[in-house]
Coordinates of C-alpha atoms and ligand atoms in Angstrom, one line a residue:
X1 CA 148.9 140.0 78.9
X2 CA 151.2 142.9 78.8
X3 CA 150.3 146.1 77.1
X4 CA 152.4 146.3 73.9
X5 CA 152.4 150.1 74.1
X6 CA 155.9 151.2 75.0
X7 CA 155.6 154.6 76.6
X8 CA 159.3 155.1 76.9
X9 CA 160.0 154.3 73.2
X10 CA 157.3 156.7 72.0
X11 CA 158.4 159.3 74.5
X12 CA 162.0 159.0 73.2
X13 CA 160.9 159.2 69.6
X14 CA 158.3 162.0 69.8
X15 CA 158.1 164.0 73.0
X16 CA 160.0 167.1 73.9
X17 CA 160.2 167.8 77.7
X18 CA 160.4 171.2 79.5
X19 CA 163.9 172.5 80.6
X20 CA 165.3 169.2 79.3
X21 CA 168.5 168.6 77.4
X22 CA 167.6 165.4 75.7
X23 CA 171.2 164.7 74.9
X24 CA 171.9 164.3 78.6
X25 CA 170.6 162.4 81.7
X26 CA 168.3 159.6 82.2
X27 CA 165.1 159.1 80.2
X28 CA 161.9 160.4 81.9
X29 CA 160.3 158.0 84.4
X30 CA 156.8 156.8 83.4
X31 CA 154.3 157.5 86.2
X32 CA 151.3 155.3 86.1
X33 CA 149.2 156.9 88.9
X34 CA 149.2 159.2 91.9
X35 CA 147.4 159.4 95.2
X36 CA 147.8 161.6 98.2
X37 CA 151.5 162.6 98.6
X38 CA 152.7 159.8 96.3
X39 CA 153.4 159.1 92.7
X40 CA 153.6 155.5 91.6
X41 CA 155.7 154.3 88.7
X42 CA 154.7 151.5 86.4
X43 CA 156.0 148.8 88.8
X44 CA 153.9 150.3 91.6
X45 CA 156.9 151.8 93.4
X46 CA 155.8 154.8 95.6
X47 CA 157.6 158.1 95.2
X48 CA 157.0 160.8 97.8
X49 CA 156.3 164.0 95.9
X50 CA 158.2 166.4 98.1
X51 CA 157.9 169.3 95.7
X52 CA 154.2 169.0 94.9
X53 CA 155.0 168.4 91.2
X54 CA 156.4 171.8 90.5
X55 CA 154.5 173.4 93.3
X56 CA 151.0 172.7 92.0
X57 CA 149.6 169.8 94.0
X58 CA 147.9 171.3 97.1
X59 CA 145.9 168.8 99.1
X60 CA 147.4 165.7 97.5
X61 CA 147.2 163.9 94.2
X62 CA 143.9 162.6 92.9
X63 CA 141.9 164.2 95.8
X64 CA 138.5 162.6 95.5
X65 CA 136.5 165.8 96.1
X66 CA 138.3 167.6 93.3
X67 CA 138.2 164.6 91.0
X68 CA 134.4 164.3 91.4
X69 CA 133.8 168.0 91.0
X70 CA 135.6 167.9 87.6
X71 CA 133.7 164.7 86.6
X72 CA 130.4 166.3 87.5
X73 CA 131.2 169.5 85.6
X74 CA 132.4 167.5 82.6
X75 CA 129.0 166.0 82.2
X76 CA 127.2 169.4 82.4
X77 CA 129.3 172.1 80.7
X78 CA 132.8 171.2 79.7
X79 CA 133.6 174.5 77.9
X80 CA 132.2 177.6 76.4
X81 CA 134.0 180.6 75.0
X82 CA 134.2 183.4 77.7
X83 CA 133.6 186.4 75.5
X84 CA 129.8 187.1 75.3
X85 CA 129.1 184.1 77.6
X86 CA 129.5 183.4 81.3
X87 CA 128.8 180.4 83.6
X88 CA 128.2 179.4 87.2
X89 CA 131.7 177.8 87.9
X90 CA 133.5 181.1 86.9
X91 CA 131.0 183.2 88.8
X92 CA 131.2 181.0 91.9
X93 CA 135.0 180.9 91.8
X94 CA 135.3 184.7 91.5
X95 CA 133.0 185.2 94.4
X96 CA 134.8 182.7 96.5
X97 CA 138.3 184.1 95.7
X98 CA 137.3 187.6 96.4
X99 CA 135.9 186.7 99.8
X100 CA 139.3 185.8 101.1
X101 CA 141.9 187.6 99.0
X102 CA 143.6 190.6 100.6
X103 CA 142.3 194.2 100.4
X104 CA 139.7 195.5 98.1
X105 CA 140.3 193.3 95.0
X106 CA 137.0 192.9 93.2
X107 CA 137.6 191.8 89.6
X108 CA 138.9 188.5 88.4
X109 CA 140.4 187.9 84.9
X110 CA 140.9 184.2 84.2
X111 CA 143.6 182.7 82.0
X112 CA 145.4 179.4 82.0
X113 CA 148.8 179.4 83.7
X114 CA 151.1 181.4 85.9
X115 CA 152.9 183.1 83.0
X116 CA 149.6 184.3 81.5
X117 CA 148.4 185.5 84.9
X118 CA 151.5 187.7 84.9
X119 CA 151.1 188.8 81.3
X120 CA 147.6 189.9 82.0
X121 CA 148.7 191.9 85.1
X122 CA 151.4 193.7 83.1
X123 CA 149.0 194.5 80.2
X124 CA 146.4 195.8 82.7
X125 CA 149.0 198.0 84.4
X126 CA 150.4 199.5 81.1
X127 CA 146.9 200.1 79.6
X128 CA 145.6 201.5 82.9
X129 CA 147.9 204.5 82.3
X130 CA 147.4 204.6 78.6
X131 CA 143.6 204.8 79.0
X132 CA 144.1 207.8 81.1
X133 CA 146.3 209.4 78.4
X134 CA 149.6 209.0 80.3
X135 CA 152.6 207.3 78.8
X136 CA 154.1 205.1 81.5
X137 CA 156.1 202.3 80.0
X138 CA 158.4 201.1 82.8
X139 CA 157.9 198.2 85.1
X140 CA 160.0 197.7 88.2
X141 CA 161.0 194.1 89.1
X142 CA 163.2 192.4 91.7
X143 CA 166.6 191.0 91.2
X144 CA 166.4 187.1 91.2
X145 CA 162.7 187.4 90.1
X146 CA 161.0 184.6 88.2
X147 CA 157.6 185.3 86.6
X148 CA 157.3 182.8 83.9
X149 CA 158.5 181.8 80.4
X150 CA 156.4 183.9 78.0
X151 CA 158.1 187.0 76.6
X152 CA 156.6 189.5 79.0
X153 CA 157.1 187.3 82.0
X154 CA 160.7 186.6 80.9
X155 CA 161.4 190.3 80.5
X156 CA 160.4 190.8 84.2
X157 CA 162.5 187.8 85.3
X158 CA 166.1 187.8 86.3
X159 CA 168.2 187.7 83.1
X160 CA 170.4 184.6 82.8
X161 CA 170.4 181.0 81.6
X162 CA 166.6 180.8 81.1
X163 CA 166.4 184.0 79.1
X164 CA 169.8 184.2 77.3
X165 CA 168.6 182.9 73.9
X166 CA 165.9 185.5 73.8
X167 CA 167.5 188.5 75.3
X168 CA 167.3 190.7 72.2
X169 CA 163.5 190.4 72.3
X170 CA 162.9 191.2 75.9
X171 CA 161.8 194.6 77.1
X172 CA 163.8 196.6 79.6
X173 CA 162.7 196.8 83.2
X174 CA 164.0 198.7 86.2
X175 CA 165.6 196.4 88.8
X176 CA 165.4 196.6 92.5
X177 CA 168.1 194.7 94.5
X178 CA 167.2 191.5 96.4
X179 CA 165.1 192.6 99.4
X180 CA 166.6 189.8 101.4
X181 CA 170.1 191.3 101.3
X182 CA 169.7 195.0 100.4
X183 CA 167.8 198.1 101.3
X184 CA 165.2 197.8 98.6
X185 CA 163.1 200.7 100.0
X186 CA 166.1 203.1 99.6
X187 CA 166.7 202.1 96.0
X188 CA 163.0 202.4 95.2
X189 CA 163.0 205.9 96.7
X190 CA 165.9 206.8 94.3
X191 CA 164.0 205.3 91.3
X192 CA 160.9 207.1 92.2
X193 CA 162.7 210.4 92.7
X194 CA 164.2 210.1 89.2
X195 CA 161.5 208.4 87.1
X196 CA 158.2 208.4 89.0
X197 CA 156.2 209.6 86.1
X198 CA 157.5 206.9 83.7
X199 CA 156.8 204.0 86.1
X200 CA 153.5 202.0 85.6
X201 CA 154.0 199.3 88.2
X202 CA 156.2 197.4 90.6
X203 CA 156.0 193.6 90.5
X204 CA 157.1 191.4 93.4
X205 CA 156.9 187.8 94.5
X206 CA 155.9 188.5 98.1
X207 CA 158.1 187.0 100.8
X208 CA 159.7 184.3 98.6
X209 CA 161.6 184.6 95.4
X210 CA 160.8 181.1 94.2
X211 CA 162.6 179.8 91.1
X212 CA 165.3 182.5 91.7
X213 CA 166.5 180.4 94.6
X214 CA 163.7 180.1 97.2
X215 CA 165.0 183.3 98.8
X216 CA 163.0 184.4 101.7
X217 CA 162.6 188.1 102.3
X218 CA 160.9 190.1 105.0
X219 CA 157.4 191.4 105.7
X220 CA 159.0 194.8 106.5
X221 CA 160.5 195.1 103.1
X222 CA 157.2 194.1 101.5
X223 CA 155.4 196.8 103.5
X224 CA 158.0 199.4 102.4
X225 CA 157.4 198.6 98.8
X226 CA 153.7 198.8 99.3
X227 CA 153.9 202.1 101.2
X228 CA 156.0 203.7 98.6
X229 CA 153.9 202.6 95.6
X230 CA 150.7 203.5 97.3
X231 CA 152.0 207.0 98.2
X232 CA 153.1 207.7 94.7
X233 CA 150.0 206.2 93.1
X234 CA 152.0 203.5 91.3
X235 CA 150.5 200.1 90.8
X236 CA 151.8 197.2 92.8
X237 CA 151.5 193.7 91.3
X238 CA 151.9 190.7 93.7
X239 CA 152.8 187.5 91.8
X240 CA 151.5 184.8 94.2
X241 CA 151.6 182.1 91.6
X242 CA 153.8 180.1 93.9
X243 CA 153.0 181.6 97.3
X244 CA 149.2 181.6 97.0
X245 CA 146.9 179.2 98.7
X246 CA 148.9 178.7 101.9
X247 CA 152.3 177.7 100.8
X248 CA 154.0 180.3 103.1
X249 CA 151.6 179.7 106.0
X250 CA 148.7 182.2 105.6
X251 CA 146.5 181.8 102.5
X252 CA 148.4 184.6 100.7
X253 CA 151.9 185.7 101.3
X254 CA 150.8 189.4 101.3
X255 CA 149.1 188.6 104.6
X256 CA 152.5 188.3 106.4
X257 CA 152.8 192.1 105.9
X258 CA 149.2 193.0 106.2
X259 CA 149.2 194.5 102.7
X260 CA 147.1 194.3 99.6
X261 CA 148.3 194.7 96.1
X262 CA 146.5 196.5 93.2
X263 CA 146.9 193.4 91.1
X264 CA 147.3 189.8 92.3
X265 CA 148.4 186.9 90.1
X266 CA 147.4 183.4 91.0
X267 CA 147.8 179.9 89.4
X268 CA 149.6 176.7 90.3
X269 CA 147.7 175.5 93.4
X270 CA 144.5 177.3 92.4
X271 CA 143.0 174.0 91.1
X272 CA 144.6 171.9 93.7
X273 CA 147.1 170.9 91.0
X274 CA 144.5 169.2 88.7
X275 CA 144.0 171.5 85.8
X276 CA 145.8 174.6 84.3
X277 CA 144.2 177.9 85.4
X278 CA 145.5 181.4 85.9
X279 CA 143.7 184.3 87.7
X280 CA 144.6 188.0 87.7
X281 CA 142.6 189.9 90.4
X282 CA 142.4 193.6 90.5
X283 CA 140.5 196.6 92.1
X284 CA 137.6 198.6 90.9
X285 CA 139.9 201.6 90.4
X286 CA 141.8 199.7 87.7
X287 CA 138.7 198.1 86.2
X288 CA 137.0 201.5 85.9
X289 CA 139.9 202.8 83.7
X290 CA 138.9 200.3 81.1
X291 CA 135.1 200.9 81.4
X292 CA 134.0 203.1 78.6
X293 CA 131.8 203.2 75.5
X294 CA 135.1 203.2 73.5
X295 CA 136.0 199.8 72.3
X296 CA 139.7 200.6 72.1
X297 CA 139.8 201.1 75.9
X298 CA 138.9 197.4 76.5
X299 CA 141.6 195.0 77.6
X300 CA 142.6 193.1 74.5
X301 CA 143.6 189.8 76.0
X302 CA 142.1 186.4 76.0
X303 CA 142.7 182.7 75.6
X304 CA 140.6 180.0 74.0
X305 CA 140.4 178.3 77.4
X306 CA 139.7 181.4 79.4
X307 CA 137.5 180.4 82.4
X308 CA 137.4 176.8 81.4
X309 CA 134.5 175.4 83.5
X310 CA 136.3 172.2 84.4
X311 CA 139.3 174.2 85.8
X312 CA 136.9 176.5 87.6
X313 CA 135.1 173.6 89.2
X314 CA 138.4 172.1 90.3
X315 CA 139.4 175.5 91.8
X316 CA 136.1 175.8 93.7
X317 CA 136.5 172.3 95.2
X318 CA 140.1 173.0 96.1
X319 CA 139.2 176.3 97.7
X320 CA 136.6 174.6 99.9
X321 CA 139.4 172.3 101.2
X322 CA 141.4 175.3 102.4
X323 CA 139.7 175.1 105.8
X324 CA 140.9 175.1 109.4
X325 CA 142.0 171.4 109.1
X326 CA 144.2 172.4 106.2
X327 CA 145.7 175.3 108.1
X328 CA 146.5 172.9 110.9
X329 CA 148.2 170.5 108.4
X330 CA 150.3 173.4 107.1
X331 CA 151.3 174.3 110.7
X332 CA 152.3 170.7 111.2
X333 CA 154.5 170.8 108.1
X334 CA 156.1 174.0 109.3
X335 CA 156.8 172.6 112.7
X336 CA 158.4 169.5 111.2
X337 CA 160.5 171.6 108.8
X338 CA 161.7 173.8 111.7
X339 CA 162.9 170.8 113.7
X340 CA 164.6 169.4 110.6
X341 CA 166.3 172.6 109.6
X342 CA 167.7 173.1 113.0
X343 CA 169.5 169.8 112.5
X344 CA 170.6 170.5 108.9
X345 CA 171.9 173.9 110.0
X346 CA 174.6 172.2 112.0
X347 CA 176.0 170.5 108.9
X348 CA 179.2 172.1 107.6
X349 CA 178.1 172.0 104.0
X350 CA 174.7 173.7 104.7
X351 CA 174.3 177.4 103.9
X352 CA 171.4 179.8 104.7
X353 CA 169.0 177.3 106.2
X354 CA 165.4 178.7 106.1
X355 CA 161.8 177.8 106.5
X356 CA 158.8 179.9 105.5
X357 CA 155.4 178.1 106.1
X358 CA 155.5 174.8 104.2
X359 CA 158.8 175.6 102.3
X360 CA 162.1 174.5 103.6
X361 CA 165.3 175.5 101.8
X362 CA 169.1 175.7 102.1
X363 CA 172.1 175.8 99.9
X364 CA 174.7 173.1 99.7
X365 CA 178.2 174.5 99.8
X366 CA 179.1 174.5 96.1
X367 CA 179.4 177.0 93.3
X368 CA 176.0 178.5 92.9
X369 CA 174.0 178.4 89.7
X370 CA 171.2 176.4 88.1
X371 CA 173.7 174.2 86.2
X372 CA 175.6 173.1 89.2
X373 CA 175.5 169.3 88.8
X374 CA 174.9 168.8 92.5
X375 CA 171.2 169.4 91.8
X376 CA 170.9 166.6 89.3
X377 CA 173.0 164.3 91.6
X378 CA 170.6 164.9 94.5
X379 CA 167.6 164.5 92.3
X380 CA 168.8 161.0 91.2
X381 CA 169.9 160.1 94.7
X382 CA 166.5 161.0 96.1
X383 CA 164.6 159.3 93.3
X384 CA 166.4 156.0 94.0
X385 CA 165.2 156.3 97.6
X386 CA 161.6 157.0 96.6
X387 CA 161.5 160.8 97.0
X388 CA 161.0 163.4 94.3
X389 CA 163.3 166.5 94.8
X390 CA 164.3 168.9 92.1
X391 CA 166.9 171.3 93.5
X392 CA 167.5 174.6 91.8
X393 CA 171.2 174.2 91.2
X394 CA 172.7 173.9 94.7
X395 CA 169.5 175.2 96.3
X396 CA 167.7 172.3 98.0
X397 CA 164.1 172.8 98.9
X398 CA 161.0 170.9 100.1
X399 CA 157.5 172.1 99.2
X400 CA 155.2 169.2 99.9
X401 CA 151.5 168.8 99.4
X402 CA 149.5 169.6 102.6
X403 CA 148.4 165.9 103.1
X404 CA 152.1 165.0 103.8
X405 CA 152.4 163.3 107.2
X406 CA 155.3 163.4 109.6
X407 CA 156.5 160.1 108.4
X408 CA 156.3 161.2 104.7
X409 CA 158.4 164.3 105.7
X410 CA 160.8 162.1 107.6
X411 CA 161.4 160.1 104.4
X412 CA 162.5 163.4 102.7
X413 CA 164.6 164.5 105.7
X414 CA 166.3 161.1 105.8
X415 CA 167.3 161.4 102.1
X416 CA 168.7 164.9 102.7
X417 CA 170.6 163.6 105.8
X418 CA 172.1 160.7 103.8
X419 CA 173.1 163.0 101.0
X420 CA 174.7 165.5 103.3
X421 CA 176.5 162.7 105.1
X422 CA 178.5 162.1 101.9
X423 CA 179.8 165.6 101.8
Ligands
LIG501 N1 155.3 183.3 88.7 C1 155.9 182.6 89.7 C2 156.2 183.3 91.0 C3 156.3 181.3 89.5 O1 156.9 180.6 90.4 C4 156.0 180.7 88.2 C5 156.4 179.3 87.9 O2 157.2 178.7 88.6 C6 155.3 181.4 87.3 C7 154.9 182.7 87.5 C8 155.0 180.9 85.9 O3 153.9 179.9 86.1 P1 153.7 178.8 84.9 O4 154.8 177.9 85.0 O5 152.4 178.2 85.3 O6 153.6 179.6 83.6

């Protein structure tokens, strides 16, 4: 008996997909299940998830330890509002995160995705100054930044295709040039000399500007930004929504530079890719600015699903899997990537080959930009060959789950090799 329910027909009639022009391209592919590094379509065909399903899947799909932690939690406490109540999964998660996050971070504010983790960080930074009676309304952000799709996060992000329709409603930020190609420290010095007393915070994606083109930048530049903000008492926000939980090698990208931010944003891999959760971590210095007998000094931010116990249970289980074996797996992925990139670098159409931890990236010689059709071509080419890739325009990248084996990675490299051979 076949199931009469036609997913594709209902999808076509009623669903609206993200970043999708429904007037173009192929219909979305129904996925029936997933396990380890693979997705399986309804015919059972395996597809190697070489980008961790938008960078969320950490240890592999349907990891049994995380699945059973969620199931157990679901039978105990599925949810309770987090104002006026607390619970063990949130407390255990906070304690676990704070043990291994950089510096003296000691407070955790939970939300439910990467954009909200950033919104919370910016609201904390702005109100930090307001609670002290200072008016500091400016945020400094990087060129090519991407911090999410809500209005605050869009304001911080590079203006372009993704923000154009909303540009009249975004707040202004001060921009620092791409630290991968410019002397960002020098420009920051100039900004600080002119406007120090107006600046609330500087926000960066440490070491890797992700959606802005997988641009790798240096630990030295990160240290320079940290030194200057610390010296001037300006807050530094590290958005590790993408880079957190080992993607760039160490658990957090800030560790490359041996620095600690005042505010750290986490999401994506935090639950191993099982459930939506955001976390904004900060220091006692910041928390104390909100501590008062005056209600109006409280941080007025919250979500219905703040600290959802199922998401916290998933995050605790995922955190426990970030052990030495996992670190060894990440090193293996990096070694494989380095071998492969040395070969791709010799191809005439490959530009700026780079590897940072488990991330491999390069540009294919073509006009740059998210709408360059080469991205969609490679996506379709790879999918036909059982590999999920989703280039950012002509920027090709791999960002696999940590359970990926050498032979899984070879599959992805083979696809890239074959695609490059056509150019
Ligand atoms: N910050 C960074 C660095 C990201 O890469 C992303 C998403 O790609 C976000 C924030 C937004 O996260 P979300 O898509 O969960 O809202």
